[in-house]
Short mmCIF file of C-alpha atoms and ligand atoms in Angstrom, two decimals:
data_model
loop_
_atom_site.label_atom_id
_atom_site.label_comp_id
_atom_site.label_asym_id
_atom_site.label_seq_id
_atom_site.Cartn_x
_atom_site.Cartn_y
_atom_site.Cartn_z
CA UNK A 1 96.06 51.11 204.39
CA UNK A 2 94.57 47.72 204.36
CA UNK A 3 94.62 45.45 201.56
CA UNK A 4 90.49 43.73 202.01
CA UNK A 5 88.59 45.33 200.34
CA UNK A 6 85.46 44.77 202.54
CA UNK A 7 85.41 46.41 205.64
CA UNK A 8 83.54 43.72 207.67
CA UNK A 9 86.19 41.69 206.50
CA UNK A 10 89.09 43.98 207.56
CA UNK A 11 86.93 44.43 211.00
CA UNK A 12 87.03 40.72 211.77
CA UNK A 13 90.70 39.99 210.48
CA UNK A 14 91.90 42.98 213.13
CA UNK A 15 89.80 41.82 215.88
CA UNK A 16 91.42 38.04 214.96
CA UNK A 17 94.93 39.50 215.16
CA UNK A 18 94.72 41.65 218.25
CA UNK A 19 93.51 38.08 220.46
CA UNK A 20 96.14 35.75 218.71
CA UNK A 21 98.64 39.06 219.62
CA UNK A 22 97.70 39.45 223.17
CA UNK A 23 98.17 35.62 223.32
CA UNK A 24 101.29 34.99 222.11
CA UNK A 25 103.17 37.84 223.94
CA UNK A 26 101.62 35.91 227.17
CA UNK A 27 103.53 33.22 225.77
CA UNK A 28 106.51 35.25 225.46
CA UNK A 29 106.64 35.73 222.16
CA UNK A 30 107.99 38.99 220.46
CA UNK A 31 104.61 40.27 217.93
CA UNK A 32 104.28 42.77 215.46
CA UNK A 33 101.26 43.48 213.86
CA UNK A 34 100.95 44.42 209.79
CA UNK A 35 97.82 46.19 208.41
CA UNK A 36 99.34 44.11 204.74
CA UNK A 37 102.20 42.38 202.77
CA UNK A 38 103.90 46.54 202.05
CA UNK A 39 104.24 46.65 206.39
CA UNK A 40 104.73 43.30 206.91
CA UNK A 41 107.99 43.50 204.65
CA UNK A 42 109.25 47.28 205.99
CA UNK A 43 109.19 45.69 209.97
CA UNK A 44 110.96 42.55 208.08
CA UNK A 45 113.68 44.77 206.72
CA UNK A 46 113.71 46.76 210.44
CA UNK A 47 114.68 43.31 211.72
CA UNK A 48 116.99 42.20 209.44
CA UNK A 49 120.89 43.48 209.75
CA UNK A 50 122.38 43.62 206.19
CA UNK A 51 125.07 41.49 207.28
CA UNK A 52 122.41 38.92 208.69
CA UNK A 53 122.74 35.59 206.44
CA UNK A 54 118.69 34.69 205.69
CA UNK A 55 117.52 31.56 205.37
CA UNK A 56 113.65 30.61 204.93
CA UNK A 57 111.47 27.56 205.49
CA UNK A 58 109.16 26.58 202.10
CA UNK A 59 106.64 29.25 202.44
CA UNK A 60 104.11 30.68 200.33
CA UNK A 61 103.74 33.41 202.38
CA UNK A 62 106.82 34.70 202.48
CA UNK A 63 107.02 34.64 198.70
CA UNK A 64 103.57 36.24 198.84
CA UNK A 65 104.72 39.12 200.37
CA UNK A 66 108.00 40.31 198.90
CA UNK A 67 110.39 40.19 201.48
CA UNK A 68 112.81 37.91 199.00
CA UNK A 69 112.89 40.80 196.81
CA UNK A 70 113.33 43.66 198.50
CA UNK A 71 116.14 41.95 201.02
CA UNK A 72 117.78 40.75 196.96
CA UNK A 73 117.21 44.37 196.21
CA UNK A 74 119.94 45.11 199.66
CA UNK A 75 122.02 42.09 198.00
CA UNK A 76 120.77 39.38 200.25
CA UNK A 77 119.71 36.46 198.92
CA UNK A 78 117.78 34.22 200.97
CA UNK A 79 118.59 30.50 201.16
CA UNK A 80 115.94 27.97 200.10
CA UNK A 81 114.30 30.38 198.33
CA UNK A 82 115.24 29.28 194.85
CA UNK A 83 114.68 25.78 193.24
CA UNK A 84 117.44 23.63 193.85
CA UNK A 85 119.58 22.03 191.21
CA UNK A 86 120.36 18.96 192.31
CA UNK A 87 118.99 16.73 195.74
CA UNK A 88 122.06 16.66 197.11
CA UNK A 89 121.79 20.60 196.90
CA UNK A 90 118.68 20.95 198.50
CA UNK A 91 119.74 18.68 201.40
CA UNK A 92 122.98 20.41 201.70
CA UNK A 93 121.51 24.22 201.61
CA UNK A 94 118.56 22.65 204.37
CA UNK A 95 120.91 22.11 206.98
CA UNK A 96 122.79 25.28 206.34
CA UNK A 97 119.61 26.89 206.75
CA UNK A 98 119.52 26.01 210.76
CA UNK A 99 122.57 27.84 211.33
CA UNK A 100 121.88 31.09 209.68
CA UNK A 101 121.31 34.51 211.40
CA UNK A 102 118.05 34.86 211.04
CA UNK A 103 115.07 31.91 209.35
CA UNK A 104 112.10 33.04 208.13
CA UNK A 105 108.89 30.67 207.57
CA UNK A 106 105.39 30.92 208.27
CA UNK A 107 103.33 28.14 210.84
CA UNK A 108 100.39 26.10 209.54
CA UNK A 109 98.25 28.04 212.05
CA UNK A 110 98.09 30.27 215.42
CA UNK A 111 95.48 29.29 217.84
CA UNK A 112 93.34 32.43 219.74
CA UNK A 113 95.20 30.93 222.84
CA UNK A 114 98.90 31.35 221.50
CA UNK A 115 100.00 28.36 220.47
CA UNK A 116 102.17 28.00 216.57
CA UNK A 117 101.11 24.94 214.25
CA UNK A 118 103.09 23.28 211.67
CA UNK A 119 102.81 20.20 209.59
CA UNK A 120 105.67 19.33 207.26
CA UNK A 121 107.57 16.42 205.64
CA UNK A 122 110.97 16.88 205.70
CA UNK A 123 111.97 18.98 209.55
CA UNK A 124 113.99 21.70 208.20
CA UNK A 125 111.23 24.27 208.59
CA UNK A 126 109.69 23.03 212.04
CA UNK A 127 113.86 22.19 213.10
CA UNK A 128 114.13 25.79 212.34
CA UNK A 129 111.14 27.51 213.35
CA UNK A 130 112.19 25.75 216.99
CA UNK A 131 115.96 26.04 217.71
CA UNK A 132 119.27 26.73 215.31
CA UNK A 133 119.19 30.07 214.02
CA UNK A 134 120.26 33.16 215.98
CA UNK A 135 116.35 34.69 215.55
CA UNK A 136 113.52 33.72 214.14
CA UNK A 137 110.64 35.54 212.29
CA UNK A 138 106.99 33.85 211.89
CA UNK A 139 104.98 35.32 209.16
CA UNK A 140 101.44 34.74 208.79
CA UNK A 141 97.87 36.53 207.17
CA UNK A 142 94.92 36.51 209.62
CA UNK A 143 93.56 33.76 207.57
CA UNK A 144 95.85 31.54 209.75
CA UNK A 145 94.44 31.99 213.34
CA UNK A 146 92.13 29.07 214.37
CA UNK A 147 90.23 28.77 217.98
CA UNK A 148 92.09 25.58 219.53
CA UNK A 149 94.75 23.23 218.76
CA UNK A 150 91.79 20.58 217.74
CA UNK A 151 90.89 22.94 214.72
CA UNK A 152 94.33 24.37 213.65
CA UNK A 153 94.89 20.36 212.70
CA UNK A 154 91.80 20.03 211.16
CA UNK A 155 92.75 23.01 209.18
CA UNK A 156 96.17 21.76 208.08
CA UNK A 157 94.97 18.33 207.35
CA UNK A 158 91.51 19.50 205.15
CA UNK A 159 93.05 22.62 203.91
CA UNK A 160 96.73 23.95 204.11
CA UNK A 161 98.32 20.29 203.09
CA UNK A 162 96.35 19.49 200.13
CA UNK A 163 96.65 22.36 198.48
CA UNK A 164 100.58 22.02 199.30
CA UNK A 165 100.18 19.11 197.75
CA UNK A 166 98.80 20.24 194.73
CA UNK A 167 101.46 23.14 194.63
CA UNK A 168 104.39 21.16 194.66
CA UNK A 169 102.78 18.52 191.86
CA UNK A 170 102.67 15.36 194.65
CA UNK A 171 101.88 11.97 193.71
CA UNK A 172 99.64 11.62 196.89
CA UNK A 173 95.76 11.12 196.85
CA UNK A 174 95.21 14.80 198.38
CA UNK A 175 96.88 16.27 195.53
CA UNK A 176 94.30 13.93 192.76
CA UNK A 177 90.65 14.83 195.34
CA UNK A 178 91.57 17.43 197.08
CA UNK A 179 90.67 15.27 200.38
CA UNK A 180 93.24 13.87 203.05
CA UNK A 181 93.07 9.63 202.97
CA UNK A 182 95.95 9.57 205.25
CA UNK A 183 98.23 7.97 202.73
CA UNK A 184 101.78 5.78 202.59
CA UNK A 185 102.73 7.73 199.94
CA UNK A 186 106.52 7.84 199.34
CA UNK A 187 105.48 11.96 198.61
CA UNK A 188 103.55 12.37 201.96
CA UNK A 189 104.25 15.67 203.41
CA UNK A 190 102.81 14.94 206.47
CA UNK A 191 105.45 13.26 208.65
CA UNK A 192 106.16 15.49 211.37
CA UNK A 193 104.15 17.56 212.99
CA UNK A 194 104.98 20.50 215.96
CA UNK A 195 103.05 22.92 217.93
CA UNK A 196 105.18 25.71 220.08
CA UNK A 197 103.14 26.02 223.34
CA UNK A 198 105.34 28.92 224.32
CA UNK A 199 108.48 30.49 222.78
CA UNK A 200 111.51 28.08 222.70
CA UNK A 201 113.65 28.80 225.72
CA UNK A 202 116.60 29.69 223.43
CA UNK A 203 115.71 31.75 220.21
CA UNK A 204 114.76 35.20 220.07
CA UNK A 205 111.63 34.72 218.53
CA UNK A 206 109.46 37.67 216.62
CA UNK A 207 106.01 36.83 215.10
CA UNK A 208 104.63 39.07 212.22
CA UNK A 209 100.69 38.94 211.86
CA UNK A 210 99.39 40.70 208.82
CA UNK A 211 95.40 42.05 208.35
CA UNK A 212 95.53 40.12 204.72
CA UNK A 213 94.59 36.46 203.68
CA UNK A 214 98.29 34.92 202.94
CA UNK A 215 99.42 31.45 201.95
CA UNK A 216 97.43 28.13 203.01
S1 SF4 B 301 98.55 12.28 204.63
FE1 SF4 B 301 98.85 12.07 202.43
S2 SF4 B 301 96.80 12.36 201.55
FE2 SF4 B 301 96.75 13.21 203.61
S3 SF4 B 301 97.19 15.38 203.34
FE3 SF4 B 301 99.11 14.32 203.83
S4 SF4 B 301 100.04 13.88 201.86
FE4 SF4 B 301 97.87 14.34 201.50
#
């Protein structure tokens, strides 16, 4: 079943997917397509070995959809999933995260031609989305898919990173207006950004799209 409710809506999303889908696997990336969050979760699990250790990049999505529960529910707990206690911690459990079995995070964007987006501030999600762990799963809603490279950054940079601001409670001038000023902030979290042009010669690489507006 899928999750919109408006059928013009669901139309659009699945005509969306099936171009970015057809795309990547021309780009040699693995794709699985997700009418909502319930499939998107039971391929997840079909993926996932119980003795796999999981690791995920900060993702609203993936929270969004309740893979973190239902692999806990198997008695896997994913790493970086839960607030960290200290930042020596959080640095610690980051790095671990590159070696694990399998690393789960979702891109900025997907461009109709193939291409995966991603802005971030520290590199454990774009060091992991690239090369590290044994596979790699990309999760994203169809809300995601942009026409070109040009407006997947205009997306990230008017959309997906001020409102990550605002999530994580930033001191930066995007999280106050709501509007990019390109800041110096100390709590910038735009430092690095990465776009895979084609699946990284090394990682076994699987890309979940899901009919269903996820994450920013
Ligand atoms: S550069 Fe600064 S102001 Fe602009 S989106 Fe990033 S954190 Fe916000």
């Amino acid at each position: 079943m899928n999750p919109n409710s408006d059928e013009n809506l669901n139309w659009h999303g699945e005509k969306m997917i099936e171009a970015a889908a057809e795309a990547l696997k021309k780009n040699n990336f693995t794709v699985h397509l997700a009418a909502g969050s319930a499939e998107a979760v039971e391929k997840l699990l079909s993926l996932i070995e119980i003795k796999d250790r999981v690791a995920c990049g900060g993702s609203r999505t993936i929270k969004q959809i309740g893979i973190l529960e239902a692999l806990e529910k198997r008695g896997q707990i994913t790493a970086g999933s839960r607030p960290f206690k200290t930042p020596a911690e959080s640095l610690e459990s980051r790095r671990n995260s590159l070696l694990a079995d399998v690393f789960m995070a979702s891109p900025n964007a997907v461009t109709l031609d193939g291409k995966l987006m991603f802005l971030e501030s520290i590199g454990n999600r774009t060091g992991g989305m690239a090369f590290g762990p044994g596979r790699v799963i990309a999760v994203l809603g169809f809300n995601k898919i942009v026409s070109s490279v040009e407006s997947g950054w205009e997306r990230i940079r008017f959309h997906s990173a001020p409102v990550n601001a605002k999530r994580l409670n930033l001191s930066t001038p995007c999280a106050k207006t709501g509007i990019c000023a390109d800041c110096s902030s100390e709590q910038r979290i735009c430092n690095i950004e990465m776009v895979l042009r084609k699946k990284p010669k090394h990682t076994k690489y699987d890309i979940i799209l899901i009919n269903e507006d996820l994450g920013y």
